[in-house]
XYZ file of C-alpha atoms in Angstrom:
511
model
C -62.721 -106.199 -52.291
C -61.432 -109.703 -53.008
C -58.723 -109.295 -55.638
C -55.828 -107.229 -54.289
C -53.813 -105.180 -56.722
C -50.440 -103.550 -56.125
C -52.026 -100.105 -56.441
C -54.591 -100.916 -53.760
C -51.906 -102.297 -51.455
C -49.849 -99.117 -51.706
C -52.385 -96.962 -49.846
C -51.145 -95.066 -46.795
C -53.612 -96.884 -44.564
C -54.558 -100.523 -45.109
C -57.201 -102.721 -43.547
C -56.349 -106.284 -44.549
C -58.531 -109.342 -44.016
C -56.535 -112.496 -44.866
C -57.874 -116.017 -44.655
C -55.350 -116.787 -41.894
C -53.204 -114.513 -39.738
C -50.060 -115.976 -38.167
C -50.118 -114.393 -34.703
C -47.775 -114.995 -31.755
C -50.392 -117.446 -30.481
C -50.480 -119.384 -33.749
C -52.549 -119.338 -36.951
C -55.932 -117.637 -36.508
C -58.849 -117.235 -38.894
C -61.204 -114.241 -39.103
C -58.534 -111.799 -37.990
C -57.853 -108.411 -39.555
C -54.968 -105.961 -39.353
C -54.754 -102.205 -39.781
C -51.476 -100.815 -41.114
C -50.650 -97.140 -40.728
C -47.427 -95.137 -40.401
C -45.319 -98.252 -40.885
C -46.736 -100.254 -37.988
C -49.620 -102.564 -37.169
C -52.058 -100.061 -35.691
C -54.536 -102.744 -34.674
C -54.870 -106.530 -34.916
C -57.922 -108.518 -33.897
C -61.223 -110.147 -34.854
C -62.594 -108.932 -38.174
C -65.893 -107.667 -36.760
C -64.192 -105.523 -34.114
C -61.529 -104.160 -36.459
C -64.029 -103.172 -39.179
C -66.314 -101.556 -36.610
C -63.450 -99.648 -34.966
C -61.945 -98.544 -38.302
C -64.747 -97.660 -40.733
C -62.173 -96.508 -43.287
C -60.382 -97.543 -45.386
C -62.428 -100.229 -47.081
C -61.284 -103.741 -46.165
C -59.017 -105.553 -48.625
C -60.063 -109.173 -48.429
C -57.385 -111.775 -49.126
C -58.962 -115.197 -49.555
C -56.490 -118.031 -49.871
C -53.726 -116.009 -48.215
C -51.914 -116.117 -44.906
C -50.550 -112.892 -43.464
C -47.383 -113.736 -41.538
C -44.305 -111.942 -40.187
C -41.449 -111.477 -42.614
C -38.379 -113.647 -42.264
C -35.304 -112.191 -40.552
C -31.864 -113.188 -41.842
C -29.586 -112.973 -38.819
C -26.338 -113.382 -40.754
C -25.580 -112.057 -44.223
C -22.691 -110.700 -46.313
C -24.405 -108.400 -48.783
C -21.294 -107.421 -50.730
C -20.395 -111.026 -51.508
C -23.298 -111.559 -53.897
C -21.055 -111.484 -57.004
C -19.234 -114.574 -55.674
C -22.105 -116.987 -56.103
C -20.885 -120.488 -56.830
C -17.215 -119.574 -56.375
C -17.604 -120.911 -52.825
C -19.200 -124.191 -53.861
C -17.177 -127.344 -53.192
C -14.543 -125.404 -51.254
C -13.014 -126.529 -47.949
C -13.927 -124.528 -44.853
C -12.610 -121.073 -43.917
C -12.656 -119.730 -47.454
C -12.832 -116.058 -46.506
C -9.079 -115.611 -46.911
C -9.013 -116.904 -50.523
C -12.429 -115.876 -51.817
C -14.444 -113.362 -49.836
C -11.834 -110.889 -48.636
C -10.214 -110.515 -52.099
C -13.657 -110.167 -53.689
C -14.858 -107.466 -51.304
C -11.614 -105.517 -51.549
C -12.003 -105.404 -55.339
C -15.308 -103.512 -55.035
C -15.612 -99.811 -55.755
C -18.603 -97.665 -54.794
C -20.803 -98.606 -57.713
C -20.080 -102.330 -57.605
C -20.495 -102.418 -53.802
C -23.853 -100.655 -54.154
C -25.017 -103.000 -56.910
C -23.808 -106.124 -55.083
C -25.571 -105.115 -51.867
C -28.792 -104.126 -53.623
C -28.732 -107.379 -55.616
C -28.448 -109.361 -52.368
C -31.253 -107.287 -50.855
C -33.484 -107.990 -53.861
C -32.823 -111.719 -53.604
C -33.659 -111.566 -49.889
C -36.943 -109.771 -50.527
C -37.821 -112.345 -53.196
C -37.282 -115.027 -50.558
C -39.553 -113.383 -47.994
C -36.913 -111.689 -45.855
C -37.945 -108.302 -44.551
C -34.749 -107.758 -42.538
C -31.113 -108.811 -42.883
C -28.143 -108.515 -40.529
C -25.118 -107.421 -42.566
C -22.101 -108.646 -40.636
C -19.566 -106.204 -42.047
C -17.818 -105.748 -45.363
C -14.123 -105.477 -46.182
C -14.916 -103.257 -49.171
C -13.086 -99.922 -48.968
C -16.244 -97.857 -49.275
C -18.218 -95.646 -46.954
C -20.851 -97.655 -45.079
C -23.522 -95.365 -46.455
C -23.091 -97.127 -49.793
C -24.542 -100.271 -48.224
C -27.093 -98.277 -46.242
C -28.315 -96.616 -49.416
C -28.457 -99.925 -51.287
C -30.641 -101.617 -48.692
C -32.765 -98.518 -48.134
C -33.320 -98.120 -51.875
C -34.234 -101.802 -52.175
C -36.688 -101.396 -49.307
C -35.363 -103.976 -46.866
C -34.596 -103.465 -43.186
C -30.868 -103.811 -42.446
C -28.854 -104.279 -39.258
C -25.697 -102.729 -40.674
C -22.441 -103.925 -39.133
C -19.261 -101.837 -39.206
C -16.089 -103.951 -39.051
C -14.067 -102.986 -35.950
C -10.993 -105.160 -36.420
C -7.780 -103.770 -34.953
C -5.592 -106.908 -34.917
C -4.340 -108.807 -37.928
C -6.196 -112.041 -38.622
C -4.059 -112.812 -41.635
C -6.086 -110.631 -44.002
C -4.998 -107.158 -42.953
C -2.660 -105.094 -40.818
C -3.143 -103.984 -37.231
C -5.125 -100.784 -36.710
C -5.105 -98.120 -34.023
C -7.710 -99.104 -31.405
C -8.630 -95.506 -30.646
C -9.331 -94.826 -34.316
C -11.401 -97.996 -34.608
C -13.497 -97.206 -31.531
C -14.053 -93.601 -32.594
C -15.363 -94.853 -35.937
C -17.620 -97.295 -34.070
C -19.161 -94.481 -32.034
C -19.756 -92.397 -35.163
C -21.389 -95.349 -36.918
C -23.770 -95.997 -34.030
C -24.788 -92.339 -33.981
C -25.006 -91.968 -37.769
C -28.073 -94.161 -38.218
C -29.765 -93.500 -34.921
C -33.462 -93.061 -35.725
C -33.214 -94.307 -39.316
C -36.405 -96.105 -40.351
C -34.740 -99.003 -42.186
C -31.043 -98.955 -41.248
C -30.082 -100.050 -37.739
C -26.407 -99.600 -36.815
C -24.391 -102.524 -35.519
C -20.741 -103.269 -34.831
C -18.846 -106.290 -36.124
C -15.601 -108.155 -35.562
C -14.698 -110.743 -38.180
C -13.488 -113.350 -35.681
C -12.329 -112.946 -32.055
C -8.663 -113.034 -33.098
C -9.209 -110.008 -35.378
C -9.573 -107.607 -32.455
C -7.622 -106.871 -29.306
C -9.112 -107.703 -25.926
C -9.621 -104.001 -25.286
C -11.581 -103.524 -28.495
C -13.697 -106.637 -27.958
C -14.709 -105.346 -24.535
C -15.218 -101.767 -25.743
C -17.398 -102.699 -28.712
C -19.540 -104.810 -26.374
C -19.969 -101.822 -24.079
C -20.710 -99.353 -26.885
C -23.281 -101.649 -28.458
C -24.994 -102.381 -25.153
C -25.259 -98.669 -24.394
C -26.725 -97.981 -27.840
C -29.149 -100.916 -27.787
C -27.301 -102.428 -30.756
C -25.566 -105.750 -31.396
C -21.994 -106.820 -32.084
C -21.739 -109.486 -34.778
C -18.820 -111.943 -34.549
C -18.104 -115.256 -36.279
C -17.568 -117.639 -33.363
C -16.498 -121.310 -33.160
C -17.281 -121.916 -36.823
C -14.216 -123.779 -38.067
C -11.901 -126.253 -36.392
C -8.769 -124.372 -37.463
C -10.073 -121.193 -35.789
C -10.768 -123.055 -32.564
C -7.279 -124.509 -32.615
C -5.650 -121.135 -33.319
C -7.443 -119.695 -30.312
C -6.320 -122.577 -28.103
C -2.718 -122.066 -29.181
C -2.824 -118.290 -28.776
C -4.947 -117.881 -25.633
C -5.287 -121.317 -24.107
C -9.047 -120.860 -24.570
C -11.586 -121.649 -27.236
C -12.991 -118.567 -29.049
C -16.230 -118.384 -27.079
C -14.361 -118.930 -23.813
C -11.977 -116.129 -24.782
C -14.867 -113.743 -25.495
C -16.205 -114.573 -22.041
C -12.839 -113.885 -20.441
C -12.501 -110.423 -22.023
C -16.084 -109.417 -21.192
C -17.571 -109.584 -24.692
C -20.370 -112.076 -24.034
C -23.821 -110.759 -23.248
C -27.193 -109.881 -24.788
C -25.486 -107.455 -27.156
C -23.476 -110.228 -28.865
C -24.810 -111.963 -31.972
C -22.523 -114.968 -32.388
C -22.571 -116.232 -35.966
C -22.460 -120.009 -36.484
C -21.399 -121.324 -33.027
C -21.210 -124.809 -34.498
C -18.321 -126.267 -32.480
C -19.450 -125.999 -28.864
C -18.601 -127.904 -25.728
C -21.316 -128.403 -23.067
C -19.566 -125.733 -20.992
C -19.789 -123.263 -23.854
C -23.495 -123.972 -24.293
C -23.863 -123.054 -20.630
C -21.909 -119.829 -21.215
C -24.366 -118.881 -23.954
C -27.362 -119.650 -21.755
C -26.081 -117.797 -18.722
C -24.807 -114.722 -20.574
C -27.894 -114.084 -22.712
C -25.775 -114.149 -25.872
C -27.694 -114.644 -29.122
C -26.688 -117.023 -31.918
C -27.255 -117.015 -35.655
C -27.885 -120.640 -36.611
C -26.816 -120.963 -40.254
C -27.738 -124.479 -41.398
C -27.179 -124.035 -45.135
C -23.731 -122.572 -44.509
C -22.933 -125.577 -42.319
C -23.939 -127.915 -45.117
C -22.067 -126.014 -47.807
C -18.739 -125.261 -46.138
C -18.798 -125.686 -42.376
C -17.272 -128.135 -39.948
C -20.427 -128.907 -37.974
C -24.086 -128.082 -37.349
C -24.970 -125.881 -34.381
C -27.013 -127.721 -31.706
C -30.113 -125.589 -32.236
C -32.606 -127.909 -30.561
C -30.364 -127.783 -27.498
C -30.377 -123.982 -27.774
C -34.165 -124.031 -27.738
C -34.267 -126.353 -24.735
C -31.718 -124.255 -22.783
C -33.468 -120.969 -23.535
C -30.607 -119.662 -25.676
C -31.682 -116.853 -27.985
C -31.159 -117.695 -31.636
C -32.360 -116.881 -35.134
C -31.702 -118.297 -38.578
C -29.136 -116.893 -40.996
C -28.234 -117.529 -44.609
C -24.583 -116.431 -44.460
C -25.248 -115.236 -47.999
C -25.857 -118.770 -49.287
C -29.340 -118.289 -50.764
C -32.035 -115.762 -50.011
C -35.039 -117.990 -49.463
C -36.723 -117.913 -46.069
C -38.858 -120.992 -46.617
C -35.900 -123.132 -47.682
C -33.886 -121.775 -44.741
C -36.540 -122.806 -42.219
C -36.743 -126.237 -43.851
C -32.936 -126.580 -43.759
C -32.882 -125.554 -40.097
C -35.172 -128.410 -39.124
C -33.647 -130.875 -41.579
C -30.059 -130.277 -40.408
C -31.062 -130.776 -36.764
C -32.901 -133.956 -37.619
C -29.902 -135.455 -39.413
C -27.196 -134.213 -37.046
C -28.876 -134.834 -33.700
C -32.496 -135.909 -33.494
C -32.619 -139.048 -35.619
C -29.979 -140.609 -33.406
C -32.056 -140.011 -30.290
C -35.392 -140.961 -31.813
C -36.771 -137.419 -31.485
C -39.302 -137.413 -34.314
C -40.710 -133.990 -33.378
C -37.376 -132.151 -33.729
C -38.780 -128.976 -32.227
C -41.976 -129.166 -34.296
C -42.720 -126.782 -37.127
C -43.405 -123.874 -34.814
C -39.829 -123.788 -33.435
C -38.310 -123.154 -36.839
C -40.979 -120.754 -38.018
C -40.671 -118.720 -34.839
C -36.865 -118.646 -35.006
C -37.050 -117.523 -38.630
C -39.222 -114.554 -37.625
C -39.584 -113.313 -34.042
C -36.555 -115.195 -32.722
C -34.431 -113.802 -35.511
C -35.636 -110.274 -34.829
C -34.735 -110.666 -31.159
C -31.273 -112.078 -31.938
C -30.516 -109.218 -34.348
C -31.528 -106.525 -31.877
C -34.917 -105.867 -33.495
C -37.033 -107.748 -30.971
C -38.942 -104.704 -29.756
C -39.625 -103.603 -33.304
C -40.251 -106.482 -35.698
C -40.950 -110.190 -36.086
C -44.566 -110.347 -34.897
C -48.011 -109.510 -36.198
C -49.197 -107.565 -33.192
C -50.361 -104.023 -32.493
C -47.456 -101.585 -32.242
C -44.941 -103.773 -34.107
C -43.375 -102.734 -37.388
C -45.526 -103.817 -40.314
C -42.908 -106.138 -41.832
C -45.020 -108.954 -43.237
C -45.741 -111.353 -46.066
C -48.877 -112.278 -47.973
C -48.475 -115.968 -48.813
C -50.776 -117.750 -51.235
C -51.903 -120.965 -49.532
C -54.601 -121.797 -52.051
C -52.400 -124.003 -54.204
C -51.728 -127.732 -54.009
C -48.841 -127.334 -51.528
C -51.180 -126.429 -48.662
C -54.424 -128.226 -49.499
C -55.872 -129.707 -47.477
C -54.215 -127.944 -44.537
C -53.873 -129.679 -41.183
C -50.903 -127.976 -39.468
C -50.000 -124.662 -41.092
C -46.692 -123.980 -39.266
C -45.320 -127.387 -40.278
C -46.604 -126.887 -43.815
C -44.955 -123.491 -44.162
C -41.648 -124.944 -42.948
C -41.631 -128.083 -45.077
C -43.819 -127.272 -48.063
C -43.753 -123.489 -48.354
C -41.762 -121.876 -51.136
C -41.067 -118.376 -52.358
C -43.228 -118.856 -55.441
C -46.203 -118.586 -53.083
C -45.274 -115.022 -52.076
C -47.812 -112.579 -53.440
C -46.485 -109.524 -51.607
C -43.741 -108.430 -49.218
C -44.156 -105.390 -46.964
C -41.466 -103.607 -44.946
C -42.327 -100.746 -42.596
C -45.869 -100.830 -43.952
C -44.866 -100.285 -47.574
C -45.310 -102.712 -50.448
C -41.756 -103.660 -51.441
C -42.360 -106.691 -53.652
C -45.300 -107.800 -55.752
C -45.238 -111.264 -57.290
C -41.451 -111.415 -57.181
C -40.462 -107.919 -58.305
C -40.368 -104.443 -56.779
C -43.291 -102.274 -57.872
C -41.478 -98.947 -57.584
C -37.981 -99.520 -59.009
C -36.484 -101.486 -61.900
C -35.383 -104.859 -60.551
C -34.493 -106.405 -63.937
C -32.249 -103.444 -64.750
C -30.348 -104.029 -61.504
C -29.884 -107.703 -62.403
C -28.536 -106.720 -65.819
C -26.069 -104.275 -64.282
C -24.905 -106.909 -61.800
C -24.298 -109.310 -64.702
C -22.028 -106.674 -66.260
C -20.120 -105.671 -63.131
C -19.725 -109.060 -61.470
C -17.195 -110.602 -63.879
C -15.115 -107.400 -63.825
C -14.927 -107.458 -60.037
C -14.005 -111.148 -59.916
C -11.175 -110.618 -62.406
C -9.817 -107.720 -60.318
C -10.099 -109.766 -57.136
C -7.823 -112.625 -58.236
C -9.846 -115.112 -56.234
C -8.233 -118.531 -55.872
C -10.050 -121.798 -55.276
C -8.998 -125.261 -54.156
C -11.842 -126.969 -56.005
C -12.393 -126.900 -59.782
C -15.705 -126.057 -61.401
C -18.349 -128.787 -61.329
C -17.828 -129.717 -64.973
C -14.058 -129.947 -64.494
C -14.581 -132.064 -61.386
C -16.826 -134.425 -63.341
C -14.359 -134.694 -66.205
C -11.399 -135.399 -63.984
C -13.357 -138.035 -62.063
C -14.773 -139.884 -65.051
C -12.366 -139.317 -67.928
C -9.191 -141.211 -68.759
C -6.191 -140.188 -66.735
C -8.397 -138.486 -64.199
C -5.758 -138.628 -61.457
C -3.329 -136.510 -63.435
C -6.114 -134.177 -64.514
C -7.069 -133.693 -60.908
C -3.574 -132.632 -59.900
C -3.391 -130.260 -62.845
C -6.794 -128.695 -62.095
C -5.953 -128.060 -58.449
C -2.563 -126.587 -59.287
C -4.126 -124.249 -61.835
C -6.958 -123.214 -59.517
C -4.626 -122.279 -56.677
C -2.033 -120.523 -58.821
C -4.143 -118.255 -61.004
C -7.170 -116.012 -60.653
C -10.571 -117.540 -61.228
C -11.711 -117.364 -64.832
C -15.108 -118.621 -65.934
C -15.249 -121.736 -68.115
C -17.199 -119.732 -70.642
C -18.224 -116.133 -71.037
C -21.969 -115.797 -70.447
C -24.024 -114.015 -73.047
C -24.197 -110.430 -71.745
C -27.525 -108.854 -70.976
C -28.200 -105.618 -72.827
C -27.475 -102.597 -70.689
C -30.467 -100.393 -69.892
C -30.690 -97.200 -71.904
C -30.705 -95.175 -68.691
C -28.968 -97.130 -65.922
C -31.143 -97.272 -62.826
C -28.105 -97.705 -60.569
C -25.790 -94.701 -60.836
C -22.052 -95.056 -60.611
C -22.130 -92.747 -57.612
C -25.471 -93.372 -55.862
C -27.280 -90.419 -54.419
C -26.645 -90.224 -50.714
C -23.441 -92.287 -50.963
C -20.926 -89.558 -51.821
C -18.174 -89.053 -49.362
């Protein structure tokens, strides 16, 4: 069979014969895979696989590469309604934008926001995301249900803050740690939801809680997600408060180790790089976030050279795995490698591997996902390489990093199930979700009273080019910081579906 159809790809057992299979050893032709019970049952030469598995009939995929799905090692699923509200803003915007937005969410809007983010991730080739904890006052099962219903794998972080970081009051450490233990047990054995703990920033938890969450996560085989050394002001606050930089402080209290997934880690001294290497701590390298609102770019090529575990994360910027891998290489080239004459910059394979297997390892999924190999979870992509982007092909890993794009995705599979076909889910109404998000998003933003330091792009253009632009600038900034965000214009609403596909109180989310 040469023309796959979504119905054929939804069989319980699949024998797939792509043109190229991206294996841990590199791209290989004349390989086949057998998918059953959510895993790769067998991977190997076509002749052997077909002989060993006489049924089902092979599905031949000419012009396609079968590759591992991308893993997003740092996401904020419930921030998807914010969109361009963060664009043009100075760093550390969570106090003015993200925390107010998330706290304005109710159960339905949190579910819709998370499922919308999951859909965008699937459309960009991500088969797993690490949710680093929401401030929304909803049960975590709302997010679990949203990602499970979308069909994406989720490392679901529960916020374990017990010290005020300027966005909330202190909490009882015993209560926080009891909730952490319940969360780790709640999703134990879940096919798609993998429990994780989270602390917003090191200053948001007491030393006792930082050490205890590290211990609980290590015992459970889970990860603790913490934003670390991202912004200069946070580094300086830590120096004033503790006499140590944030990563140094985490080391002092016993929170470093293989269970820690440190988000960003952009502002590092050589000594802190050594701490990462020696402790086995993993890092989420978030290059697009660095470009959009960060203070620096993490030294990822140094991480690779020092053997530091790291994956690639979006930080909720845009859900496109190909553009993320490209940005990862591009940011390193501009920030570090051009100056030293390093034209290779890790080569294409470094960034492709960190976007897949390396990301799975960093997020605590290394034994489960990220590779096309027998026994691994069947989280994979079918990528059309028959178009002009890849022809002729000389170095497929480099081409996927620099020339690949999500329009080439024919299918996305998670746990062996077809989750996306040509950009949309085959078994639930994606457009209806988008329409509901368009209705709910503006309501949430108005409730949130988000404030921004930067005007909209049109206002910025007008103040920069029009007469009296200096006075206009002062007026725009004063208005933006004094009043809630209001859109420049009201977008034409999408018609609501006759029967909403996203209930106000999703099944499985009731408390």
